[in-house]
Amino acid sequence: MAHKISSDYSEEEWGNWKWHVSHTIKDLATVEKLLGVKFSVEKRRSLEDTIRNFPMSITPYYFSLIDPKNFENDPVFIQSVPSAAELNFSCHDKEDPLAEDVDSPAPGITHRYPDRVLFHVSNRCAMYCRHCTRKRKVGDVDKTLSRDDLVKGLEYIKNTPQVRDVLLSGGDPLLLSDSMLEWLLSELKAIPHVQVIRIGTRVPVVLPQRITPHLVKIIKKYHPVWVNTHFNHPREITATSIRALRLLADAGIPLGNQTVLLAKVNDCPRVMKALVHKLVENRVRPYYLYQCDPAQGLSHFRTSIGKGIEIIENLIGHTSGFAVPTYVIDAPNGGGKIPIMPNYLISQSSSKVILRNYEGIITAYYQPEDYHPPKCGQDCSACNLELDLNGAAEGSLVGIARLLSNHEDTDYLVPTECDRMDRRKSGYDQIVTLGTSLIQHGKNSDRIYLMRLAAEETATLLPEMQSLAAENGYTKLFAKVPGDVKTLFEADGFETEAVIPCFYGGTKAGYFMGKFIDEGRKTEENAELLEDVLKVAHSKAGKALSFKLPRGYTLRKCTADDTAAMAEVFSTVFASYPFPIYEPEYISRTMTESITYYGIWHGQKLAALASAEQYPLEGHVELTDFATLPDYRRRKLAGILLHTMETEMKQKGFGVSYTSAVAESYGMNISFARQGYEFAGRLKNNTQINGGLKSMNIWYKCLKKQTK
Ligand SMILES: *Cc1c(COP(=O)(O)O)cnc(C)c1O
């Protein structure tokens, strides 16, 4: 075979790795010649297309492992000779599936995990694996990197003290020259915080001649150096590769193996078991079994995840523990390696766990009844385990480990995309006191709202509100005030937007006044619609519908046990809201204050709810937070809630019940009109609700007999 590759070949060259590198097979004609076949014109054309996109390069040694009599099914052939299927990209395939280029803080470095980095130190490979996850780069720049190229990566490692493990990768790091490799290892070894160096290489598989006594002598000077190689099939473990592995192991280099699960190569429990047995026989510990990455050009290599689980099921328990690799999916977009296993934990109670073993035997393991885990807080100096942590970093915990820990108070993790959390961050109103007056403000509704005025503070309050607005750039001030201070507010630029004649104690008028800092905010873009809503509402005035609950429905006050269901309904109904009513904790807090919630259930399901917000000092109650799930609309549930709440509040002695209804929506305005509520006026562009700044209609009903 070697003579067919090179006419001036001499016997001793087979053992020289440089000969193999300079005689890699890169064209189809040589493949045909060596296999003694002729591809059809079509096949040739499609393969040449493939090679133009993804080049071919096979060492003579690796090619010599192909069985020419059955090459189409040969695992070595499939891994090294292109297939037209490489050009079938599926829509989920990516160029850089593991986001290695994105997670790269310095040239050649991928820093994904807290304490270790991947360092791409070579862009050469002896053989171009058809299943390469870095296929995008294969053959791109077929030159070794210079020392200058690597210095920036080394600098990054030097300047990043948390990096204790450096994984040399590539390309293949062992295609660097001995002197270059020695320089690199010595530079890394000189960095005090680098405790371990790892080399990831396929050289023992595709170019075992590279493992020379001289190379091994260099590596062992910089211990601890771990080597991970990449055998995928037992056929790759040959006398020559065994010799290479022996050299490495005899030099005290711990050896691991990373296999990629590949369709038609090793997607078989028996092949995999033979592989791991041959590996451990040669002092190589199976480390990872990778699910094939979704890189472009690899779809024909990919198996189901079930195949991988089946393989692990056939290994665990069936063979030596150290012969079983960890099956991992390298999560797309840089999520890192995620281990996958068959399930062995079947069930558990507080005293037992139920497990099954590889034979199918199901057993109970009794947990200790008197186990007291250490409750250490974060105070390691008080630790009674007397661990000598030897300066171990007390870095903050990440992920589930953080949730599990007793000394971190994090109790949830939130995805970056979470509408509910975004709404929270968008800034709910804060409530502050100025003197004894109560003010609410926030960028959400972009305004200041004077909720409760201590009348004697009016003179100082007005300028304070003004400057608070200026500080935050708010465009509106809004106040609910009694008649006797109305003129002071008018003098300050406020205008009346709504009036309720019986607002205080059922007798005194209350003025809803607005001051527009930005005049533009006064313009209502949907004025016509707002007028129509009012017209329709007025046309139904007093025409109350039946207050009878439909069959199968029940109405009652909500309790703290209902808050999760309530938050769910609010989340469904409101795209945004001035208060965090999406949070059960917020709802239960308001329950202990002055808000009573009423709900209507359909069977076990909360279908609609609303609240009565009570102001005993002022003698008024606001009926608000009306929310009905979409499936339960048109059943008059809001009207029934309104009637019930009003009746109860009247009994409690409140002088007036009122509401503010989103002015553009027919439903609530009509409900209040039907129920005999009077229109008090409209607050222009007043409240952030349902995804925008909305005008609100004020409706009220005096609950006490008016005496003139
Ligand atoms: C695989 C990998 C590592 C090493 O992971 P281990 O689980 O420690 O072997 C480090 N960095 C990156 C980017 C990797 O993909």
Coordinates of C-alpha atoms in Angstrom, one line a residue, residues 18 31 36 76 194 224 247 266 291 294 322 325 362 402 443-444 513 550 560 563 603 631:
K18 CA 6.4 12.8 9.5
V31 CA -8.6 6.2 -2.5
G36 CA -8.9 -1.2 -6.0
V76 CA -12.4 3.3 9.6
V194 CA -2.3 25.9 36.6
P224 CA 0.6 16.2 35.9
L247 CA 4.7 4.4 26.0
N266 CA -20.3 2.1 17.0
Q291 CA -23.8 12.3 21.7
P294 CA -25.5 19.2 15.8
F322 CA -14.1 2.0 35.4
P325 CA -17.8 6.2 30.2
I362 CA -35.8 -3.7 42.9
R402 CA -26.4 26.9 44.7
K443 CA -41.6 54.9 35.7
N444 CA -44.1 52.2 34.9
M513 CA -56.8 66.1 39.6
P550 CA -74.5 29.9 36.8
A560 CA -54.0 32.8 51.5
T563 CA -52.9 33.1 46.0
G603 CA -65.6 23.3 40.1
D631 CA -62.8 30.8 28.7

